[in-house]
Each structure stands twice: as structure tokens, then as C-alpha cells.
Amino acid sequence: MSQKKIDLYGVMGDPISHSYSPNIHHLFALQTNQNISYELFLVPPDDLENAIKSFQIKGGRGLNITLPHKTTVLNYLDEISERARIAGAVNTLLFEEGRICGDNTDGVGLMNDLEKNYNLKLKGLNILILGAGGATRGILQPLLKANPLSLTVANRTLQKATALMEHFNSIGKISTCHFEDISDDITYELIINATSAGTKGQSNFFPINNINKNTFCYDLSYSTKPTPFKKWSIEKGVRHSVDGWGMLIEQAAESFYLWRGIRPDTNGILTKLLTHSH
Ligand code: ATR
């Protein structure tokens, strides 16, 4: 009797042991009846090219790429999707007939979570993004395309925010400011935390006054405990404050779809994930 072939996938990063991606893709594979394996690869920065080539030689079909490699991986690709090129970052590789193709599913992951899971329509909203690093870069294009009334990027280092504004100039208008200059005149309906401050345990640096119970607060980072940004926003009286679990699962679903051509149902995955992982 012939054995059905197992297709190889995985994620490369450094550090990597904390990654939930194997569990998520395992749940997707069970749900959609796909015969795949998905492994964690601890890959230090100097090893990335070798690690990708070895995976390709082994017959690997697809990879996720996470910190700190999302930008440097651009050097090792044969093709890059339009959305990844604009984001300047890649989180998904597809190995097709000897070619390595890079894509970025982070932006669509956030949009699916906001628009489908939370039913938030971004058109006409005032959006504030805190932070101007790689995470912000990955989400600006779809946010601008959703036609918000305004989009402001506030950052500790103004220069970095201004560089992003210039990079995305052709897609839409972005305003920039220092954290301490966040306007008291605009009521932001959506505030996204894209800084890495919370992971360092810092949270009291958001000088935002006109936040109210209707402001939707979204933290791109996630944790099994409430994140510092989530705690901060709830203390401010916000009713809708969520962390980045939804985006994590949605970007994985989009990668899975690119690889397998089947879109997994993300409903209920988080509950299963947290039940199985802990
Ligand atoms: P990522 O790829 O996760 O976005 P990054 O590119 O290092 O990581 O960017 C981290 C972001 O968090 C930056 O906007 C950074 O601000 P600076 O550009 O001024 O460095 C922001 N950040 C990190 N720690 C912070 C803190 N304690 N207070 C405010 N912003 C912080």
C-alpha cells in the first residue's frame, strides 16, 4: 500500500522556541485533512541563507520567517510579491520548481482580524499607530488602502516615522509625530500598538488623552497574560481592547492558504491553541 507523502514546512527565527506556529499549522492541517509536518528551526542571523538552502534541498515546500530575519531574507529570494516588496519584509516563503518566492501575510492577517473577526470598518476612521519599526511597516499598506480618514504614526524616534511616511507616500497620506505631540484634538477610533515596549515591560509612555470607551485598542503583541498596552487601555476605560492573537492566527491561515490552496477556518483555533499549549 502506498504511503501518502508528507510535505515539509517550518518556521525560522532566533529565538524560536516560544513560537506557536507549529501548533497553529497542526490544527489547520487536522481541520483541512492535509498531510504536512511543520518544524521549528533556530537560525542565527549568519546562518539564514544556508538554512533556507538546506531546507530547499530536503524538498521543503514552505517556510515562515520571523524575527530577526524578515528583512534580510529579501536577499535570498528569486521572486517577491508586491505586498511584501512594499512592506519591505517577508514572513512566508514558497518553494516552487527550484524557485524561492517571498510573500508577506502580516498585513492581511491584521485586516482579517479587524474586519472579519471584529467587524470593524476602517473607512473614515482616525487611526493612530504607536511605533515605526518592522511591525508598523508590515501593516501600513492594507491600512492605507482601507481609506481611513487619517492615519498617524507616532514614534519615540520621529525620524523613523518620517522615513515610513516617505516610503508609503504613493499609497496614501500618513502624518507623523513624537509620542509627546499626539494631538488632543483628534479622537482616534482605532489605536494600534506596534512598539516592542510591552515586551520589555514598559507601558506608561503613551501620552494619549482623548481616548474613550469607544476607542478600539489593538496590540500587535500577544501573551497568555494581558499585555501592558491592553492593561493600560482598559484602565483608560476602553471597552474593546484586544491583543495580537487574532492577527497571529490570521497571518498563519493566509500562509497556509498560499501553501495548500485551502483556507482553514480560524474560528475556535485560539481556544484550542491555548488549551493544547498549556
Ligand atoms: P518590530 O520589528 O517589532 O517593529 P523594531 O523594528 O525594533 O521592532 O521596532 C520597535 C518599535 O518599538 C520602534 O518604533 C521603537 O521606537 P524607536 O524607533 O524610537 O526605537 C519602539 N519602542 C521600543 N521600545 C520602546 C519604548 N520603551 N518606548 C517607546 N517606543 C519603544
GROMACS .gro file of C-alpha atoms and ligand atoms in nm:
model
  309
    1MET     CA    1   0.000   0.000   0.000
    2SER     CA    2   0.149   0.338  -0.093
    3GLN     CA    3   0.208   0.587   0.188
    4LYS     CA    4   0.078   0.942   0.132
    5LYS     CA    5   0.374   1.181   0.113
    6ILE     CA    6   0.425   1.427   0.399
    7ASP     CA    7   0.505   1.782   0.283
    8LEU     CA    8   0.761   1.972   0.489
    9TYR     CA    9   0.703   2.319   0.634
   10GLY     CA   10   0.852   2.516   0.919
   11VAL     CA   11   0.944   2.848   1.073
   12MET     CA   12   1.292   3.002   1.103
   13GLY     CA   13   1.381   3.263   1.364
   14ASP     CA   14   1.603   3.344   1.660
   15PRO     CA   15   1.473   3.296   1.927
   16ILE     CA   16   1.213   3.044   1.813
   17SER     CA   17   1.125   2.805   2.097
   18HIS     CA   18   0.831   3.026   2.206
   19SER     CA   19   0.663   3.006   1.863
   20TYR     CA   20   0.301   2.892   1.844
   21SER     CA   21   0.321   2.841   1.468
   22PRO     CA   22   0.370   2.460   1.475
   23ASN     CA   23   0.060   2.420   1.693
   24ILE     CA   24  -0.146   2.653   1.474
   25HIS     CA   25  -0.047   2.480   1.150
   26HIS     CA   26  -0.102   2.140   1.308
   27LEU     CA   27  -0.459   2.246   1.396
   28PHE     CA   28  -0.513   2.380   1.041
   29ALA     CA   29  -0.379   2.056   0.890
   30LEU     CA   30  -0.608   1.842   1.104
   31GLN     CA   31  -0.907   2.057   1.015
   32THR     CA   32  -0.839   2.052   0.639
   33ASN     CA   33  -0.704   1.697   0.624
   34GLN     CA   34  -0.360   1.794   0.490
   35ASN     CA   35  -0.058   1.567   0.532
   36ILE     CA   36   0.212   1.809   0.644
   37SER     CA   37   0.485   1.843   0.905
   38TYR     CA   38   0.579   2.182   1.048
   39GLU     CA   39   0.905   2.225   1.241
   40LEU     CA   40   1.080   2.494   1.440
   41PHE     CA   41   1.425   2.598   1.316
   42LEU     CA   42   1.651   2.804   1.540
   43VAL     CA   43   1.852   3.003   1.285
   44PRO     CA   44   2.102   3.270   1.394
   45PRO     CA   45   2.137   3.568   1.154
   46ASP     CA   46   2.457   3.442   0.986
   47ASP     CA   47   2.301   3.106   0.905
   48LEU     CA   48   1.984   3.216   0.730
   49GLU     CA   49   2.093   3.162   0.370
   50ASN     CA   50   2.237   2.816   0.445
   51ALA     CA   51   1.934   2.714   0.646
   52ILE     CA   52   1.696   2.811   0.366
   53LYS     CA   53   1.904   2.633   0.100
   54SER     CA   54   1.929   2.314   0.311
   55PHE     CA   55   1.554   2.318   0.362
   56GLN     CA   56   1.506   2.358  -0.013
   57ILE     CA   57   1.744   2.067  -0.086
   58LYS     CA   58   1.548   1.848   0.159
   59GLY     CA   59   1.240   1.913  -0.055
   60GLY     CA   60   1.075   2.160   0.187
   61ARG     CA   61   0.760   2.324   0.049
   62GLY     CA   62   0.723   2.638   0.256
   63LEU     CA   63   0.861   2.840   0.545
   64ASN     CA   64   0.754   3.114   0.777
   65ILE     CA   65   1.027   3.365   0.854
   66THR     CA   66   1.020   3.554   1.180
   67LEU     CA   67   1.239   3.791   1.381
   68PRO     CA   68   1.512   3.888   1.319
   69HIS     CA   69   1.507   3.771   0.955
   70LYS     CA   70   1.202   3.932   0.798
   71THR     CA   71   1.406   4.193   0.608
   72THR     CA   72   1.737   4.015   0.546
   73VAL     CA   73   1.555   3.721   0.386
   74LEU     CA   74   1.484   3.951   0.088
   75ASN     CA   75   1.845   3.884  -0.022
   76TYR     CA   76   1.781   3.514  -0.078
   77LEU     CA   77   1.467   3.518  -0.293
   78ASP     CA   78   1.403   3.456  -0.662
   79GLU     CA   79   1.067   3.633  -0.654
   80ILE     CA   80   0.882   3.866  -0.421
   81SER     CA   81   0.513   3.954  -0.407
   82GLU     CA   82   0.400   4.312  -0.449
   83ARG     CA   83   0.273   4.339  -0.091
   84ALA     CA   84   0.599   4.202   0.053
   85ARG     CA   85   0.805   4.436  -0.165
   86ILE     CA   86   0.607   4.738  -0.042
   87ALA     CA   87   0.626   4.623   0.321
   88GLY     CA   88   1.000   4.560   0.277
   89ALA     CA   89   0.953   4.243   0.479
   90VAL     CA   90   0.875   3.876   0.415
   91ASN     CA   91   0.714   3.628   0.653
   92THR     CA   92   0.628   3.345   0.414
   93LEU     CA   93   0.837   3.152   0.161
   94LEU     CA   94   0.707   2.920  -0.107
   95PHE     CA   95   0.939   2.673  -0.277
   96GLU     CA   96   0.820   2.616  -0.631
   97GLU     CA   97   1.011   2.431  -0.903
   98GLY     CA   98   1.350   2.532  -0.772
   99ARG     CA   99   1.249   2.892  -0.711
  100ILE     CA  100   1.210   3.065  -0.375
  101CYS     CA  101   0.918   3.309  -0.361
  102GLY     CA  102   0.863   3.552  -0.073
  103ASP     CA  103   0.533   3.694   0.045
  104ASN     CA  104   0.401   3.880   0.348
  105THR     CA  105   0.076   3.778   0.516
  106ASP     CA  106   0.105   4.002   0.826
  107GLY     CA  107  -0.096   4.289   0.680
  108VAL     CA  108  -0.380   4.073   0.554
  109GLY     CA  109  -0.372   3.889   0.888
  110LEU     CA  110  -0.439   4.212   1.077
  111MET     CA  111  -0.709   4.321   0.832
  112ASN     CA  112  -0.890   3.988   0.852
  113ASP     CA  113  -0.886   4.004   1.229
  114LEU     CA  114  -1.011   4.364   1.245
  115GLU     CA  115  -1.266   4.349   0.965
  116LYS     CA  116  -1.392   3.991   0.974
  117ASN     CA  117  -1.348   3.886   1.335
  118TYR     CA  118  -1.426   4.222   1.499
  119ASN     CA  119  -1.643   4.365   1.221
  120LEU     CA  120  -1.455   4.695   1.234
  121LYS     CA  121  -1.484   4.906   0.919
  122LEU     CA  122  -1.173   5.120   0.879
  123LYS     CA  123  -1.309   5.352   0.612
  124GLY     CA  124  -1.344   5.704   0.755
  125LEU     CA  125  -1.174   5.627   1.088
  126ASN     CA  126  -0.893   5.820   1.254
  127ILE     CA  127  -0.618   5.566   1.315
  128LEU     CA  128  -0.318   5.608   1.542
  129ILE     CA  129  -0.024   5.367   1.523
  130LEU     CA  130   0.230   5.367   1.805
  131GLY     CA  131   0.575   5.265   1.681
  132ALA     CA  132   0.755   5.287   1.348
  133GLY     CA  133   0.953   4.961   1.330
  134GLY     CA  134   0.914   4.647   1.123
  135ALA     CA  135   0.571   4.564   1.265
  136THR     CA  136   0.433   4.901   1.152
  137ARG     CA  137   0.590   4.863   0.809
  138GLY     CA  138   0.407   4.533   0.761
  139ILE     CA  139   0.060   4.676   0.825
  140LEU     CA  140   0.067   5.024   0.670
  141GLN     CA  141  -0.021   4.927   0.315
  142PRO     CA  142  -0.352   4.749   0.385
  143LEU     CA  143  -0.449   5.010   0.646
  144LEU     CA  144  -0.395   5.293   0.396
  145LYS     CA  145  -0.584   5.104   0.127
  146ALA     CA  146  -0.885   5.075   0.359
  147ASN     CA  147  -0.936   5.453   0.324
  148PRO     CA  148  -0.920   5.580   0.680
  149LEU     CA  149  -0.997   5.949   0.740
  150SER     CA  150  -0.647   5.991   0.884
  151LEU     CA  151  -0.353   5.772   0.973
  152THR     CA  152  -0.093   5.896   1.221
  153VAL     CA  153   0.228   5.716   1.310
  154ALA     CA  154   0.368   5.828   1.647
  155ASN     CA  155   0.714   5.717   1.747
  156ARG     CA  156   0.981   5.779   2.008
  157THR     CA  157   1.224   5.850   1.722
  158LEU     CA  158   1.046   6.088   1.484
  159GLN     CA  159   1.295   6.028   1.204
  160LYS     CA  160   1.189   5.664   1.171
  161ALA     CA  161   0.823   5.760   1.143
  162THR     CA  162   0.907   6.020   0.880
  163ALA     CA  163   1.103   5.763   0.678
  164LEU     CA  164   0.796   5.539   0.676
  165MET     CA  165   0.576   5.829   0.571
  166GLU     CA  166   0.802   5.891   0.272
  167HIS     CA  167   0.819   5.522   0.180
  168PHE     CA  168   0.440   5.486   0.174
  169ASN     CA  169   0.378   5.823   0.013
  170SER     CA  170   0.248   5.676  -0.314
  171ILE     CA  171  -0.012   5.461  -0.138
  172GLY     CA  172  -0.166   5.716   0.097
  173LYS     CA  173  -0.118   6.003   0.336
  174ILE     CA  174   0.044   5.943   0.673
  175SER     CA  175   0.100   6.204   0.945
  176THR     CA  176   0.384   6.157   1.191
  177CYS     CA  177   0.468   6.288   1.538
  178HIS     CA  178   0.660   6.222   1.855
  179PHE     CA  179   0.467   6.044   2.131
  180GLU     CA  180   0.451   6.367   2.332
  181ASP     CA  181   0.297   6.551   2.037
  182ILE     CA  182   0.000   6.320   1.983
  183SER     CA  183  -0.288   6.556   1.910
  184ASP     CA  184  -0.556   6.617   2.173
  185ASP     CA  185  -0.788   6.746   1.901
  186ILE     CA  186  -0.834   6.425   1.709
  187THR     CA  187  -1.037   6.141   1.860
  188TYR     CA  188  -0.875   5.824   1.737
  189GLU     CA  189  -1.126   5.545   1.681
  190LEU     CA  190  -0.851   5.286   1.641
  191ILE     CA  191  -0.517   5.280   1.823
  192ILE     CA  192  -0.267   5.010   1.730
  193ASN     CA  193   0.034   4.939   1.947
  194ALA     CA  194   0.319   4.832   1.721
  195THR     CA  195   0.604   4.915   1.959
  196SER     CA  196   0.809   4.649   2.127
  197ALA     CA  197   0.789   4.841   2.456
  198GLY     CA  198   0.544   4.598   2.619
  199THR     CA  199   0.772   4.303   2.568
  200LYS     CA  200   1.027   4.500   2.770
  201GLY     CA  201   0.769   4.560   3.044
  202GLN     CA  202   0.725   4.933   2.969
  203SER     CA  203   0.375   5.073   2.931
  204ASN     CA  204   0.341   5.419   3.087
  205PHE     CA  205   0.476   5.609   2.792
  206PHE     CA  206   0.153   5.657   2.594
  207PRO     CA  207   0.055   6.021   2.650
  208ILE     CA  208  -0.286   5.993   2.483
  209ASN     CA  209  -0.559   6.199   2.643
  210ASN     CA  210  -0.859   6.177   2.416
  211ILE     CA  211  -0.915   5.806   2.442
  212ASN     CA  212  -1.265   5.693   2.538
  213LYS     CA  213  -1.475   5.384   2.581
  214ASN     CA  214  -1.543   5.363   2.207
  215THR     CA  215  -1.177   5.365   2.105
  216PHE     CA  216  -1.079   5.027   1.966
  217CYS     CA  217  -0.734   4.935   2.100
  218TYR     CA  218  -0.531   4.667   1.925
  219ASP     CA  219  -0.195   4.539   2.045
  220LEU     CA  220   0.011   4.361   1.780
  221SER     CA  221   0.194   4.173   2.054
  222TYR     CA  222   0.032   3.884   2.240
  223SER     CA  223   0.079   3.696   2.560
  224THR     CA  224  -0.111   3.447   2.773
  225LYS     CA  225  -0.136   3.732   3.030
  226PRO     CA  226  -0.288   4.073   2.945
  227THR     CA  227  -0.023   4.280   2.765
  228PRO     CA  228   0.087   4.612   2.924
  229PHE     CA  229  -0.088   4.805   2.642
  230LYS     CA  230  -0.409   4.610   2.694
  231LYS     CA  231  -0.394   4.679   3.069
  232TRP     CA  232  -0.324   5.047   3.005
  233SER     CA  233  -0.618   5.082   2.765
  234ILE     CA  234  -0.860   4.901   2.995
  235GLU     CA  235  -0.755   5.132   3.279
  236LYS     CA  236  -0.846   5.419   3.044
  237GLY     CA  237  -1.200   5.279   3.021
  238VAL     CA  238  -1.179   5.130   2.672
  239ARG     CA  239  -1.441   4.860   2.601
  240HIS     CA  240  -1.268   4.693   2.308
  241SER     CA  241  -0.906   4.610   2.372
  242VAL     CA  242  -0.750   4.309   2.208
  243ASP     CA  243  -0.404   4.167   2.168
  244GLY     CA  244  -0.235   4.013   1.866
  245TRP     CA  245  -0.352   3.650   1.892
  246GLY     CA  246  -0.609   3.704   1.620
  247MET     CA  247  -0.354   3.852   1.382
  248LEU     CA  248  -0.110   3.569   1.457
  249ILE     CA  249  -0.372   3.310   1.365
  250GLU     CA  250  -0.498   3.500   1.061
  251GLN     CA  251  -0.149   3.554   0.913
  252ALA     CA  252  -0.086   3.182   0.963
  253ALA     CA  253  -0.413   3.099   0.787
  254GLU     CA  254  -0.312   3.312   0.491
  255SER     CA  255   0.030   3.140   0.472
  256PHE     CA  256  -0.142   2.801   0.494
  257TYR     CA  257  -0.372   2.907   0.209
  258LEU     CA  258  -0.074   3.014  -0.007
  259TRP     CA  259   0.093   2.679   0.053
  260ARG     CA  260  -0.201   2.439   0.035
  261GLY     CA  261  -0.469   2.624  -0.163
  262ILE     CA  262  -0.718   2.560   0.118
  263ARG     CA  263  -0.828   2.832   0.358
  264PRO     CA  264  -0.862   2.700   0.713
  265ASP     CA  265  -1.148   2.819   0.932
  266THR     CA  266  -0.985   3.026   1.207
  267ASN     CA  267  -1.293   3.026   1.429
  268GLY     CA  268  -1.221   2.848   1.758
  269ILE     CA  269  -0.849   2.796   1.680
  270LEU     CA  270  -0.731   3.027   1.961
  271THR     CA  271  -0.924   2.836   2.227
  272LYS     CA  272  -0.781   2.507   2.102
  273LEU     CA  273  -0.434   2.657   2.079
  274LEU     CA  274  -0.432   2.783   2.436
  275THR     CA  275  -0.588   2.464   2.567
  276HIS     CA  276  -0.334   2.241   2.396
  277SER     CA  277  -0.029   2.456   2.461
  278HIS     CA  278  -0.064   2.500   2.836
  279ATR     P1  279   0.948   4.549   1.533
  279ATR     O1  280   1.005   4.478   1.414
  279ATR     O2  281   0.887   4.457   1.635
  279ATR     O3  282   0.859   4.663   1.499
  279ATR     P2  283   1.167   4.727   1.578
  279ATR     O4  284   1.184   4.743   1.433
  279ATR     O5  285   1.286   4.715   1.665
  279ATR     O6  286   1.077   4.602   1.612
  279ATR     O7  287   1.077   4.848   1.631
  279ATR     C1  288   1.039   4.861   1.762
  279ATR     C2  289   0.948   4.982   1.776
  279ATR     O8  290   0.912   4.995   1.912
  279ATR     C3  291   1.013   5.114   1.737
  279ATR     O9  292   0.915   5.202   1.690
  279ATR     C4  293   1.068   5.162   1.871
  279ATR    O10  294   1.088   5.300   1.880
  279ATR     P3  295   1.221   5.368   1.822
  279ATR    O11  296   1.204   5.375   1.674
  279ATR    O12  297   1.225   5.502   1.887
  279ATR    O13  298   1.333   5.279   1.865
  279ATR     C5  299   0.955   5.121   1.962
  279ATR     N1  300   0.996   5.107   2.101
  279ATR     C6  301   1.070   5.009   2.155
  279ATR     N2  302   1.083   5.028   2.288
  279ATR     C7  303   1.017   5.142   2.319
  279ATR     C8  304   0.992   5.213   2.439
  279ATR     N3  305   1.041   5.173   2.557
  279ATR     N4  306   0.919   5.325   2.433
  279ATR     C9  307   0.869   5.366   2.315
  279ATR     N5  308   0.886   5.302   2.199
  279ATR    C10  309   0.960   5.192   2.200
   0.00000   0.00000   0.00000
